[in-house]
Every structure is written in structure tokens, then in C-alpha cells.
Amino acid sequence: SLYHHFPGGKDELMLATVERAIFREQRGFAAALASSKSATLQLEALMSWIMSKGRQTERVVREAVRYMPEPHQQTVQEHFFQFLFNPVHAVLERGVAQGEFRPHDTEMSTLAFMALLSEMGHSHPVKATRGGVDKLLNLFIHGVHAHSKSESPLDSSGLTVLE
């Protein structure tokens, strides 16, 4: 029986399933990130890979964690940060260090990047076509702000400056 392999019951089975999904995603992340040295091209490769697959692991993991006991939730969060968040964060950090991206809160941009892909890949008809990925990557990297950095009405904290 299935529970012979998971003596902790359905909680242990769910944890094993989520861990397997995270590890599978990690392998895809690693392959996508190995495709280029440029931070922008790495983000593009990662975006293409995430949007081309039929499943949205990040969304599934987020939903599954809601129903797990606290110790399992912590395990999943640790795996998420170690195997999925940290590699993307490293790309953004390296992009800033090499002058490819402007200095910014890379933890926040990592979360935004991952959330954008999780939601867009799940519920929006943007597919992993060259045009769709380019549009989404351009939106992520350049945003929607019409001002150049020198004209920006934002102070260094990212808050709108009121005059």
C-alpha cells in the first residue's frame, strides 16, 4: 500500500510530492540558467522554460503548503528558497554587480519575477513564443514608467515624491 512507503500518512505523502516537484523545477531552472552568462538572457531562458511547461509548480506548491502542518511548511519554504528563489536572486544580484541592471531591491524583484511568471503562465494566454516572452521580459526589466531614471518622481526608497 502507498502508506507503507509514507508511514506519516497523507501529510508525509503531500510533503514528498511537493519536494519532488521542487526538485524537478530546480533541474529545469539549472538548465535554463546554464544557457547563458548574461543576466538578461538567463532571465529570458528561465521565463521561456517556465512558460513553456504545462504545469505551474510554484502555484501548486503555494496551494499545497496551505494544508500542511507547520514543520512541513517550513521544510517546503526552505526548499523553495534554496532551490528556486536563490538561483533567480543570484542572477539579479550578478546583473546589478555587473551593471546590467540598476541597483534595486533584488529580493523584491526576485519575488516579483517569480510571481509574475507563476500567474502569467497559469492564467494568461501569453505563451512561450518569442514575442510573448520578449514582451513579458521587457515589462519586467523596464517596467511601465515613462520617465527616465533622472526624471523619475520616485525617491531612492521607491516611494512617490510629492511636490
CSV table of C-alpha atoms in Angstrom, one decimal:
chain,number,residue,atom,x,y,z
A,1,SER,CA,0.0,0.0,0.0
A,2,LEU,CA,1.0,3.6,-0.5
A,3,TYR,CA,1.1,4.3,3.2
A,4,HIS,CA,3.7,1.6,3.7
A,5,HIS,CA,6.1,4.0,1.9
A,6,PHE,CA,4.8,7.0,3.8
A,7,PRO,CA,4.2,6.0,7.4
A,8,GLY,CA,3.4,9.6,8.3
A,9,GLY,CA,0.2,9.4,6.3
A,10,LYS,CA,-1.1,11.9,3.8
A,11,ASP,CA,0.9,14.8,5.3
A,12,GLU,CA,4.2,12.9,4.6
A,13,LEU,CA,2.9,11.9,1.1
A,14,MET,CA,2.0,15.5,0.3
A,15,LEU,CA,5.4,16.7,1.5
A,16,ALA,CA,7.2,14.1,-0.7
A,17,THR,CA,5.1,15.1,-3.7
A,18,VAL,CA,5.8,18.8,-3.2
A,19,GLU,CA,9.5,18.2,-2.6
A,20,ARG,CA,9.6,16.1,-5.8
A,21,ALA,CA,8.0,19.0,-7.7
A,22,ILE,CA,10.5,21.5,-6.3
A,23,PHE,CA,13.5,19.3,-7.2
A,24,ARG,CA,12.1,18.8,-10.7
A,25,GLU,CA,11.7,22.5,-11.1
A,26,GLN,CA,15.3,23.0,-9.8
A,27,ARG,CA,16.7,20.9,-12.6
A,28,GLY,CA,14.8,23.0,-15.1
A,29,PHE,CA,16.0,26.2,-13.5
A,30,ALA,CA,19.6,25.0,-13.6
A,31,ALA,CA,19.4,24.0,-17.3
A,32,ALA,CA,17.8,27.4,-18.2
A,33,LEU,CA,20.3,29.4,-16.2
A,34,ALA,CA,23.3,27.5,-17.7
A,35,SER,CA,22.3,28.6,-21.2
A,36,SER,CA,23.9,32.0,-20.9
A,37,LYS,CA,26.2,34.2,-18.8
A,38,SER,CA,24.2,37.4,-19.4
A,39,ALA,CA,21.7,38.1,-16.6
A,40,THR,CA,19.1,39.3,-19.1
A,41,LEU,CA,19.5,36.2,-21.3
A,42,GLN,CA,19.3,33.9,-18.2
A,43,LEU,CA,16.1,35.6,-17.1
A,44,GLU,CA,14.8,35.2,-20.7
A,45,ALA,CA,15.7,31.5,-20.8
A,46,LEU,CA,14.1,30.9,-17.4
A,47,MET,CA,11.0,32.7,-18.5
A,48,SER,CA,10.8,30.7,-21.7
A,49,TRP,CA,11.2,27.4,-19.8
A,50,ILE,CA,8.6,28.3,-17.1
A,51,MET,CA,6.0,29.5,-19.6
A,52,SER,CA,6.5,26.5,-21.9
A,53,LYS,CA,5.8,23.8,-19.4
A,54,GLY,CA,2.3,22.6,-18.8
A,55,ARG,CA,2.4,22.9,-15.1
A,56,GLN,CA,2.9,25.8,-12.7
A,57,THR,CA,4.9,24.3,-9.9
A,58,GLU,CA,5.2,27.5,-7.9
A,59,ARG,CA,1.4,27.9,-7.8
A,60,VAL,CA,0.8,24.2,-6.9
A,61,VAL,CA,3.4,24.4,-4.1
A,62,ARG,CA,1.9,27.6,-2.7
A,63,GLU,CA,-1.6,25.9,-2.6
A,64,ALA,CA,-0.3,22.7,-1.1
A,65,VAL,CA,1.6,24.4,1.7
A,66,ARG,CA,-1.6,25.9,3.0
A,67,TYR,CA,-2.8,22.4,4.1
A,68,MET,CA,0.4,21.1,5.6
A,69,PRO,CA,1.4,21.0,9.2
A,70,GLU,CA,3.8,23.7,10.3
A,71,PRO,CA,7.0,21.6,10.2
A,72,HIS,CA,6.3,20.5,6.6
A,73,GLN,CA,5.5,24.1,5.7
A,74,GLN,CA,8.9,25.2,7.0
A,75,THR,CA,10.6,22.4,5.0
A,76,VAL,CA,8.9,23.4,1.8
A,77,GLN,CA,9.8,27.1,2.4
A,78,GLU,CA,13.4,26.2,3.0
A,79,HIS,CA,13.5,24.1,-0.3
A,80,PHE,CA,11.7,26.9,-2.2
A,81,PHE,CA,14.3,29.5,-1.1
A,82,GLN,CA,17.3,27.2,-1.6
A,83,PHE,CA,16.4,25.6,-4.9
A,84,LEU,CA,14.2,28.2,-6.7
A,85,PHE,CA,14.4,31.6,-5.1
A,86,ASN,CA,18.2,31.7,-4.6
A,87,PRO,CA,19.2,30.9,-8.1
A,88,VAL,CA,17.0,33.7,-9.6
A,89,HIS,CA,18.1,36.1,-6.9
A,90,ALA,CA,21.8,35.3,-7.7
A,91,VAL,CA,21.1,36.2,-11.4
A,92,LEU,CA,19.6,39.6,-10.4
A,93,GLU,CA,22.4,40.3,-7.9
A,94,ARG,CA,25.0,39.5,-10.6
A,95,GLY,CA,23.2,41.7,-13.1
A,96,VAL,CA,23.3,44.6,-10.7
A,97,ALA,CA,27.0,43.9,-9.8
A,98,GLN,CA,28.0,43.8,-13.5
A,99,GLY,CA,26.0,47.0,-14.3
A,100,GLU,CA,23.4,45.1,-16.5
A,101,PHE,CA,20.6,46.2,-14.1
A,102,ARG,CA,20.4,49.3,-12.0
A,103,PRO,CA,20.8,48.9,-8.2
A,104,HIS,CA,17.5,47.9,-6.6
A,105,ASP,CA,16.0,45.6,-4.0
A,106,THR,CA,16.8,42.3,-5.7
A,107,GLU,CA,14.9,40.2,-3.1
A,108,MET,CA,11.7,42.1,-4.0
A,109,SER,CA,12.4,41.8,-7.8
A,110,THR,CA,13.1,38.1,-7.4
A,111,LEU,CA,9.7,37.6,-5.7
A,112,ALA,CA,8.1,39.8,-8.4
A,113,PHE,CA,9.7,37.9,-11.2
A,114,MET,CA,8.6,34.5,-9.8
A,115,ALA,CA,5.1,35.7,-9.0
A,116,LEU,CA,4.7,37.2,-12.4
A,117,LEU,CA,5.7,34.0,-14.2
A,118,SER,CA,3.6,31.8,-11.9
A,119,GLU,CA,0.5,33.8,-12.5
A,120,MET,CA,1.0,34.7,-16.2
A,121,GLY,CA,1.9,31.1,-17.1
A,122,HIS,CA,-1.1,29.8,-15.3
A,123,SER,CA,-3.9,32.1,-16.2
A,124,HIS,CA,-2.9,34.3,-19.2
A,125,PRO,CA,-2.8,33.3,-22.8
A,126,VAL,CA,0.8,34.6,-23.1
A,127,LYS,CA,2.7,31.6,-24.2
A,128,ALA,CA,6.4,30.8,-24.6
A,129,THR,CA,6.5,32.3,-28.1
A,130,ARG,CA,9.5,34.5,-28.8
A,131,GLY,CA,7.2,37.6,-28.9
A,132,GLY,CA,5.3,36.7,-25.7
A,133,VAL,CA,8.5,36.1,-23.7
A,134,ASP,CA,10.1,39.2,-25.1
A,135,LYS,CA,7.1,41.4,-24.1
A,136,LEU,CA,7.0,39.9,-20.6
A,137,LEU,CA,10.7,40.2,-20.1
A,138,ASN,CA,10.7,43.8,-21.3
A,139,LEU,CA,7.9,44.6,-19.0
A,140,PHE,CA,9.7,43.1,-16.0
A,141,ILE,CA,13.1,44.7,-16.8
A,142,HIS,CA,11.9,48.1,-18.0
A,143,GLY,CA,8.6,48.4,-16.2
A,144,VAL,CA,5.8,50.7,-17.3
A,145,HIS,CA,7.3,54.0,-16.1
A,146,ALA,CA,7.5,56.7,-18.8
A,147,HIS,CA,10.3,58.7,-17.1
A,148,SER,CA,14.0,58.1,-17.4
A,149,LYS,CA,15.8,57.5,-14.1
A,150,SER,CA,16.9,61.1,-13.8
A,151,GLU,CA,13.4,62.3,-14.3
A,152,SER,CA,11.8,59.8,-12.0
A,153,PRO,CA,9.3,61.1,-9.4
A,154,LEU,CA,10.4,58.3,-7.1
A,155,ASP,CA,12.9,58.8,-4.3
A,156,SER,CA,15.6,56.1,-3.5
A,157,SER,CA,13.2,54.2,-1.4
A,158,GLY,CA,10.8,53.7,-4.3
A,159,LEU,CA,8.1,55.9,-2.8
A,160,THR,CA,6.5,58.6,-4.9
A,161,VAL,CA,7.9,62.0,-4.2
A,162,LEU,CA,5.2,64.6,-3.6
A,163,GLU,CA,5.9,68.1,-4.6
